[in-house]
PDB file of C-alpha atoms in Angstrom:
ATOM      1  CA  UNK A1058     -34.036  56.562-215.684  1.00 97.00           C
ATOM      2  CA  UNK A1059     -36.650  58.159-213.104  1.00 96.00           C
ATOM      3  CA  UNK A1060     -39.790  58.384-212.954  1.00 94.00           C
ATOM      4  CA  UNK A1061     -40.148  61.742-215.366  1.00 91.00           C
ATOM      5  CA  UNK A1062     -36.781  60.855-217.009  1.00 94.00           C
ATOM      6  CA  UNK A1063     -35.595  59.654-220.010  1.00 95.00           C
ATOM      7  CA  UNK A1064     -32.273  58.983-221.601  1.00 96.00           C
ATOM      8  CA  UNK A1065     -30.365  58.602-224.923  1.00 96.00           C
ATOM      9  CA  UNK A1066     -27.579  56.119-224.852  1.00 97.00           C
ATOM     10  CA  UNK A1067     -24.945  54.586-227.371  1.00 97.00           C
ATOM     11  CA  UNK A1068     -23.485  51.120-226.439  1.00 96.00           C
ATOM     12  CA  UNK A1069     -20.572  49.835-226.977  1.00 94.00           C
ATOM     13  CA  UNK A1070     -21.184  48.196-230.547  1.00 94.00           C
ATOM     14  CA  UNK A1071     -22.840  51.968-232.149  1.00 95.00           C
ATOM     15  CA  UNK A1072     -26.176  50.586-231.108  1.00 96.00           C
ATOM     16  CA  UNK A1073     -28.625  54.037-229.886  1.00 97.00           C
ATOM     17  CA  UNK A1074     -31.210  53.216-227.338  1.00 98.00           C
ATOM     18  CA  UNK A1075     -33.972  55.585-226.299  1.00 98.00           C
ATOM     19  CA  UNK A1076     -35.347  55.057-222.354  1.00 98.00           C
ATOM     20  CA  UNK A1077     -38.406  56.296-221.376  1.00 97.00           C
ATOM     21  CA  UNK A1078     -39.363  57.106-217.808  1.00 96.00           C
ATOM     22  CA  UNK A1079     -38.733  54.304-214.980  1.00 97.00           C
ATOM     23  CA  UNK A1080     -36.380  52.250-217.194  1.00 98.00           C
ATOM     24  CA  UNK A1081     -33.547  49.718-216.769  1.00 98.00           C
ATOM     25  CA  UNK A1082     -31.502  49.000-218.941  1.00 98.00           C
ATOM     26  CA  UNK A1083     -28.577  46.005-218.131  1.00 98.00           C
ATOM     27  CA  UNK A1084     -25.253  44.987-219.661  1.00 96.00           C
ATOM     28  CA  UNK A1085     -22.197  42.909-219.065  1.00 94.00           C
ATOM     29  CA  UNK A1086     -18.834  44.025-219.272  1.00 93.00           C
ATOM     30  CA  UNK A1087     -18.101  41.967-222.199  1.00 92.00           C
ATOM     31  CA  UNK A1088     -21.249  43.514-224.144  1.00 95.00           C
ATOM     32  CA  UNK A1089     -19.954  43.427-227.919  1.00 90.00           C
ATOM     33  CA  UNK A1090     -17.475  40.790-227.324  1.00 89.00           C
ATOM     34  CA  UNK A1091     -19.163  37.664-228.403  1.00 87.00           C
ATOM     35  CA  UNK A1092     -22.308  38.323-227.743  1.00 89.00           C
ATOM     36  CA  UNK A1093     -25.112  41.442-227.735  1.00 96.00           C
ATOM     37  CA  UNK A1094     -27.413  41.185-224.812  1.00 97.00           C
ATOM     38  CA  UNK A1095     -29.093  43.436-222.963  1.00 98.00           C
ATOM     39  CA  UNK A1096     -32.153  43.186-220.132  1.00 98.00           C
ATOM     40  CA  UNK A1097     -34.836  45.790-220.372  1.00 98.00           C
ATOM     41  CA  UNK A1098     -37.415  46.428-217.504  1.00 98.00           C
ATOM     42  CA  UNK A1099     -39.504  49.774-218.997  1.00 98.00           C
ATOM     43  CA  UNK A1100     -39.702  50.785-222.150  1.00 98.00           C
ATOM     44  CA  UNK A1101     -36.798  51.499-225.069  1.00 98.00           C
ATOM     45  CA  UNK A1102     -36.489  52.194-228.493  1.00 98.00           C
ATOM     46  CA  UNK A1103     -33.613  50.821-230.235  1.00 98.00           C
ATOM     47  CA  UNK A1104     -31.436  51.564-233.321  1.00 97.00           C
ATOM     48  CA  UNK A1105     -29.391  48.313-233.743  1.00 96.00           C
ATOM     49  CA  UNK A1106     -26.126  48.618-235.770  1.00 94.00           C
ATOM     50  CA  UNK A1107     -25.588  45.665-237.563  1.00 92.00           C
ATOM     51  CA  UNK A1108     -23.417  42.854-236.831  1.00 92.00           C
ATOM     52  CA  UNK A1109     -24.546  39.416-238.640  1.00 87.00           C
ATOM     53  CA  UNK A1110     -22.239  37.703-236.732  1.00 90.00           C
ATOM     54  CA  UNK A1111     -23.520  38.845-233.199  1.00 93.00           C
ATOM     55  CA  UNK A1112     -27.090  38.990-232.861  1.00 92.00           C
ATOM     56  CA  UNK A1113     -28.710  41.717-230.630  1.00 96.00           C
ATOM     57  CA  UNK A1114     -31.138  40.555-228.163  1.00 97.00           C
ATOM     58  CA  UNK A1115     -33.423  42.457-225.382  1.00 98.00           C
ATOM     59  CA  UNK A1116     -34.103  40.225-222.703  1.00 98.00           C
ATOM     60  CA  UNK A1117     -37.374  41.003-220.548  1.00 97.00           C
ATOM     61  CA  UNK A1118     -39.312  38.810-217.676  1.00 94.00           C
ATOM     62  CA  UNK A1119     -41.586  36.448-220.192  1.00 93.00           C
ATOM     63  CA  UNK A1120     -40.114  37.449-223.822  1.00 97.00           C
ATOM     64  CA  UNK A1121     -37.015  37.891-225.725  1.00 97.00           C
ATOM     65  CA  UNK A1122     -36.346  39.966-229.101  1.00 97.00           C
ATOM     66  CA  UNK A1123     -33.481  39.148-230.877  1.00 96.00           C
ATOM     67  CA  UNK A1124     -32.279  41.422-234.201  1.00 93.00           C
ATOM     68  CA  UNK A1125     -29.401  42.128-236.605  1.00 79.00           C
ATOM     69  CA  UNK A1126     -29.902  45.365-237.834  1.00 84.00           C
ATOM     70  CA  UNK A1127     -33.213  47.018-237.199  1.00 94.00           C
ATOM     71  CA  UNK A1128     -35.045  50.313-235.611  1.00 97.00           C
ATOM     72  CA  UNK A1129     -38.061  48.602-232.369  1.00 98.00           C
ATOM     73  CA  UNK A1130     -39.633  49.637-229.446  1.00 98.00           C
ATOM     74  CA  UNK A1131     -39.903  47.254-226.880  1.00 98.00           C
ATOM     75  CA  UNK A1132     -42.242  48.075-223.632  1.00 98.00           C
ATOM     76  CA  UNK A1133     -41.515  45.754-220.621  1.00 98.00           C
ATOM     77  CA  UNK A1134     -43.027  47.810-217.847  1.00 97.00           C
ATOM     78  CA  UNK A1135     -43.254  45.042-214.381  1.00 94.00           C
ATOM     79  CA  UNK A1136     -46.493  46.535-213.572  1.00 91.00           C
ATOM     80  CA  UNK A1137     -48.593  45.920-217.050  1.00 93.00           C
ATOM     81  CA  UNK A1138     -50.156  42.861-218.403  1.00 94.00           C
ATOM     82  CA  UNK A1139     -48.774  43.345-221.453  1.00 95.00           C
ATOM     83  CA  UNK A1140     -45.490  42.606-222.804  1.00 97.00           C
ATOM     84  CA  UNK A1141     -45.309  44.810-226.447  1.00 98.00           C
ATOM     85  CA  UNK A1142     -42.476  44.476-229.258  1.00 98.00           C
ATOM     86  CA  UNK A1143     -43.212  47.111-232.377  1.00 98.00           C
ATOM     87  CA  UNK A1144     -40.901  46.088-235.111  1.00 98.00           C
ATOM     88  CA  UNK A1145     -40.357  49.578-238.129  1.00 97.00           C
ATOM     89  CA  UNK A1146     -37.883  48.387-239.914  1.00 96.00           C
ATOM     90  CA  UNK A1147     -35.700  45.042-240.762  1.00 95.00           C
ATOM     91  CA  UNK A1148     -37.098  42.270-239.331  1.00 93.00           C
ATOM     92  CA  UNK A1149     -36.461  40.467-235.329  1.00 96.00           C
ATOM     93  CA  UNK A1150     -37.387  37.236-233.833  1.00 96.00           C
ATOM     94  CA  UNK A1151     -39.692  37.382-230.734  1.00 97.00           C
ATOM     95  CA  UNK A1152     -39.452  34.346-228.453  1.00 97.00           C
ATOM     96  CA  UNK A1153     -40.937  33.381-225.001  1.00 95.00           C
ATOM     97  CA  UNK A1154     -40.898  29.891-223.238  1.00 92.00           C
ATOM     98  CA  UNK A1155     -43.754  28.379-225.889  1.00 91.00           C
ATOM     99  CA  UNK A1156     -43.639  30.413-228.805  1.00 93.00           C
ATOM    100  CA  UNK A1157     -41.234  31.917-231.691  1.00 93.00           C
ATOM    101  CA  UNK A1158     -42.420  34.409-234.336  1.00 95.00           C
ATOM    102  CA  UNK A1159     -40.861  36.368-236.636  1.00 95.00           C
ATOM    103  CA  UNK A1160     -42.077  40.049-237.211  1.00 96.00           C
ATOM    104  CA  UNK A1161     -42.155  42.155-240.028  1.00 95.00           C
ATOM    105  CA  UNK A1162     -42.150  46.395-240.265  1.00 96.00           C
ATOM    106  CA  UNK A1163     -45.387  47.727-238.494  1.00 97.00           C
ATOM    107  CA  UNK A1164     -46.351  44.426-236.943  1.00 97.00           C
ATOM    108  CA  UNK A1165     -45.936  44.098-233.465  1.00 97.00           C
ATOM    109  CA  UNK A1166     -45.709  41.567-230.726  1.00 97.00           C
ATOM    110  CA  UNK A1167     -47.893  40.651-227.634  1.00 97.00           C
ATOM    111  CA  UNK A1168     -46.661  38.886-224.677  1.00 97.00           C
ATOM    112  CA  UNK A1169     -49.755  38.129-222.425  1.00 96.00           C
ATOM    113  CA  UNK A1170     -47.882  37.827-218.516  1.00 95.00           C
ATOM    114  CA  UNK A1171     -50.940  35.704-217.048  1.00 94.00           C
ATOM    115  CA  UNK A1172     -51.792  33.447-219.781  1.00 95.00           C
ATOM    116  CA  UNK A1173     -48.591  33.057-221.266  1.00 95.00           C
ATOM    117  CA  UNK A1174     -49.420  33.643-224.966  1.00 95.00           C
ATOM    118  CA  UNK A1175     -47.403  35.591-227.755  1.00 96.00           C
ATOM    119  CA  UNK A1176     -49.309  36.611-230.271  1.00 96.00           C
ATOM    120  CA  UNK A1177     -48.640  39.303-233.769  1.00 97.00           C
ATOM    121  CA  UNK A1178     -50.691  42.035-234.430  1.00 96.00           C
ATOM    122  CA  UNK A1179     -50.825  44.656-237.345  1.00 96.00           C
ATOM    123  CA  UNK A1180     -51.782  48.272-235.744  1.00 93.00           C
ATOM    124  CA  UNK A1181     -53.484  50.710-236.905  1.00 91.00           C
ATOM    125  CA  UNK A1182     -50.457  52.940-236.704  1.00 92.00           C
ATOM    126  CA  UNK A1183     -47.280  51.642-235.255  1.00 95.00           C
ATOM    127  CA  UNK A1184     -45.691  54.760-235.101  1.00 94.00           C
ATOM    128  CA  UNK A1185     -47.730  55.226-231.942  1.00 94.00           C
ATOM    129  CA  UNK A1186     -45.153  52.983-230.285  1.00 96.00           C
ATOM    130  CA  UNK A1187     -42.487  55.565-230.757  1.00 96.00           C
ATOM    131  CA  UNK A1188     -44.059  58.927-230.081  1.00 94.00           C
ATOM    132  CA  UNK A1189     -43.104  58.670-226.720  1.00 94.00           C
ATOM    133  CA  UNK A1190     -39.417  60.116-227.793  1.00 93.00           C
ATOM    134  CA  UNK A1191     -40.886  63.218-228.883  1.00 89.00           C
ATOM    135  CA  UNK A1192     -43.032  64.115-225.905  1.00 86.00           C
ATOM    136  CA  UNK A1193     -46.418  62.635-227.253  1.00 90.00           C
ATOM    137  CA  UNK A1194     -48.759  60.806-225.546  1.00 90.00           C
ATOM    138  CA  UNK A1195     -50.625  58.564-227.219  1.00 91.00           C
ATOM    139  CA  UNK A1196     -54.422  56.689-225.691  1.00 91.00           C
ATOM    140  CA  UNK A1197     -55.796  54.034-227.299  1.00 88.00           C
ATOM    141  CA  UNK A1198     -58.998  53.071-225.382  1.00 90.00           C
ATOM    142  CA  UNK A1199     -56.866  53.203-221.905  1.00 91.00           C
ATOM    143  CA  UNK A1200     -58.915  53.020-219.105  1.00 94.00           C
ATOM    144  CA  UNK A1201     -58.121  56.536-216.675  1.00 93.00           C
ATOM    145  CA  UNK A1202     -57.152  53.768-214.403  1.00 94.00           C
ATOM    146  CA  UNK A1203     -54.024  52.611-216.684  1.00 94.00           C
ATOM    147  CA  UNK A1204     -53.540  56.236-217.576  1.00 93.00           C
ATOM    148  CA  UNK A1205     -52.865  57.155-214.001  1.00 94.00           C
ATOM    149  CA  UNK A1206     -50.118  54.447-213.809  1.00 94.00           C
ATOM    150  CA  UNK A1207     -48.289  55.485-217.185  1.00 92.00           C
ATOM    151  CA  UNK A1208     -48.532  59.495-215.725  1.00 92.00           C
ATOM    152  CA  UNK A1209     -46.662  58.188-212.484  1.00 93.00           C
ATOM    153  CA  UNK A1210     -43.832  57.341-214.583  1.00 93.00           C
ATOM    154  CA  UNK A1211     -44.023  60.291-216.269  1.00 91.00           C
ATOM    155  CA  UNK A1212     -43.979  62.981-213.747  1.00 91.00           C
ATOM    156  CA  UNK A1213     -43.353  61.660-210.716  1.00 92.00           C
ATOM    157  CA  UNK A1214     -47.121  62.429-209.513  1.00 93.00           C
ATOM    158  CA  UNK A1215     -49.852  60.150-207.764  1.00 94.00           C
ATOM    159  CA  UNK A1216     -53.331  60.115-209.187  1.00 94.00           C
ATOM    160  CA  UNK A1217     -56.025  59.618-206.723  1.00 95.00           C
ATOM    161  CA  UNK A1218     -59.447  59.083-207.580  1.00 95.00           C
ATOM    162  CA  UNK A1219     -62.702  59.764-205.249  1.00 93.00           C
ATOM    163  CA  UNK A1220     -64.880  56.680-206.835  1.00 91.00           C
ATOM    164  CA  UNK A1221     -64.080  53.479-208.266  1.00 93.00           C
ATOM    165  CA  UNK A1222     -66.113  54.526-211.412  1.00 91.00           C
ATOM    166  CA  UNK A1223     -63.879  57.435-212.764  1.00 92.00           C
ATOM    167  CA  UNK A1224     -61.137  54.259-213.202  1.00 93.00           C
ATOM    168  CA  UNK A1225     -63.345  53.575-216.436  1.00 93.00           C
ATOM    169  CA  UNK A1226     -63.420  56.249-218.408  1.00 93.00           C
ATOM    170  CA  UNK A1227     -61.494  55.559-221.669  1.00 93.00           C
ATOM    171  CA  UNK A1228     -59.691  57.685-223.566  1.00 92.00           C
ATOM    172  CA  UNK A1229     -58.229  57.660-227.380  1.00 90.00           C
ATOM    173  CA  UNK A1230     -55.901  60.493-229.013  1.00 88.00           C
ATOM    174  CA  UNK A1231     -52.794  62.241-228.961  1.00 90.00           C
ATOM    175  CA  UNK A1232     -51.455  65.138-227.067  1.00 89.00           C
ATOM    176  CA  UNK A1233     -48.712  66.714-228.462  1.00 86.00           C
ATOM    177  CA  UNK A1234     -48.416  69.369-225.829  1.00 68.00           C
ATOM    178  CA  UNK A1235     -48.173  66.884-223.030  1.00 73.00           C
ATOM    179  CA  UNK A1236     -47.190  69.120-219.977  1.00 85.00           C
ATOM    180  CA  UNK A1237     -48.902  67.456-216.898  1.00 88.00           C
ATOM    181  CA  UNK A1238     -51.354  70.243-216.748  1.00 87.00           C
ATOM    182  CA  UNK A1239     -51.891  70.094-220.249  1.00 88.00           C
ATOM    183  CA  UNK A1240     -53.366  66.407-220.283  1.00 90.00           C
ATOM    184  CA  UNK A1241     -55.075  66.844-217.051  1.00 90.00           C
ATOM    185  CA  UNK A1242     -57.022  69.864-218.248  1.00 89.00           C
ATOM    186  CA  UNK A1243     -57.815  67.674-221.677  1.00 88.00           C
ATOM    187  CA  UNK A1244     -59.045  64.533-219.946  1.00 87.00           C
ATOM    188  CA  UNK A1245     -61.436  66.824-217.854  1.00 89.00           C
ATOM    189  CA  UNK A1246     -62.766  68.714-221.013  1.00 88.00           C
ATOM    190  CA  UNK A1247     -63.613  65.356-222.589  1.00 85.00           C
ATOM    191  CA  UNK A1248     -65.273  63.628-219.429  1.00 85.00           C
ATOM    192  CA  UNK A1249     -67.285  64.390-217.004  1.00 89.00           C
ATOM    193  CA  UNK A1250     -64.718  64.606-214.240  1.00 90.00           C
ATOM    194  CA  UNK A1251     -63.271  67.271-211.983  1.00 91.00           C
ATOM    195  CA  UNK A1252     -59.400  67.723-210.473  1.00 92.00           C
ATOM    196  CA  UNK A1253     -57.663  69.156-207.899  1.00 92.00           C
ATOM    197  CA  UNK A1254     -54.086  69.211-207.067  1.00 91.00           C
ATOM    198  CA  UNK A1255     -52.842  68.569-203.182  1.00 91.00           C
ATOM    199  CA  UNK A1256     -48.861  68.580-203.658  1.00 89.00           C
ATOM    200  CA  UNK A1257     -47.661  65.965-205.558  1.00 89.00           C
ATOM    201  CA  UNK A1258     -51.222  64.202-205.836  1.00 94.00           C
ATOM    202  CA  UNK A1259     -53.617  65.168-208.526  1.00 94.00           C
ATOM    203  CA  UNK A1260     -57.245  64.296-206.982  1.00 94.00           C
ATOM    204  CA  UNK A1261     -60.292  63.437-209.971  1.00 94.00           C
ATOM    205  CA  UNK A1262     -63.799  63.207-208.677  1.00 92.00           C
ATOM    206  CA  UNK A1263     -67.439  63.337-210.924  1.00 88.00           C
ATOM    207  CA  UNK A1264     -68.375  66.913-212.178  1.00 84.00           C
TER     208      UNK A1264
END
């Protein structure tokens, strides 16, 4: 998918998979055949059907999830520090080069790219993970900095910002309503910032 894309896809076994915006998603020929593999670079949610003979297993750069029959989002986005697995139902096995854990409904995973560590969390709300598929946007304490990045992939626009301060600002919440002018307008009512919009680049400075 493109950046302000997303897909709905059935492989070859029954298994649905949900891609977000700026995803890959990889597969062999032989998918199904002896073995269930796929690579992810994004973010996907996926429906496995179940096949105890032929485990299903997402392969990202750092960690690996591997499932029989289970409903998880997995976000493996090149640019972010993070490496996330959210696990709603069934159970999968998260793996990287150190570590091996086992996660259970509204746990997830967290692959740490610099240090190397994998550790399992309990959110607050996992269904955050997922909202994505129905046009929600979820913040949780991101920096306007990281939001600018995950509203690239979105919609295709470039955030510029006039000082390095603005970066800072953190947000929590949902928007439901998440056209692009939509959240703009709703970060600016909750911060002291301004925006204007020069073509395809959306320009915040200090009210």
């Amino acid at each position: 998918t493109g950046k302000g894309q997303r897909a709905n896809i059935t492989l070859p076994d029954g298994t649905v998979v949900w891609l977000n915006s700026y995803t890959q998603l990889h597969y062999n020929a032989n998918y199904g055949a002896t073995q269930r593999v796929v690579s992810l670079i994004g973010e996907a949610y996926f429906e496995v059907a179940k096949d105890k003979e032929k485990p299903f297993i997402v392969e990202t750069a750092g960690m690996n999830v591997e499932a029989l029959g289970t409903t998880f989002n997995v976000k493996a986005y090149r640019e972010d520090s993070q490496i996330i697995a959210t696990l709603f139902s069934g159970s999968v096995r998260v793996s990287s080069d150190r570590d091996n854990v086992i996660l259970s409904p509204d746990e997830n995973a967290t692959f740490e790219r610099r240090s190397g560590k994998l550790a399992i969390h309990k959110p607050d709300n996992s269904s955050y993970a997922k909202m994505w598929r129905n046009n929600d946007l979820v913040f949780n304490g991101e920096t306007l900095e990281e939001i600018a990045v995950l509203l690239n992939r979105m919609y295709n626009v470039q955030i510029a910002f006039k000082s390095e301060r603005i970066k800072q600002y953190c947000f929590s919440g949902v928007i439901c309503n998440n056209s692009l002018d939509n959240v703009i307008e709703l970060i600016s009512l909750t911060s002291p910032i301004t925006y204007e919009t020069r073509g395809d680049t959306i320009i915040l400075g200090n009210r």
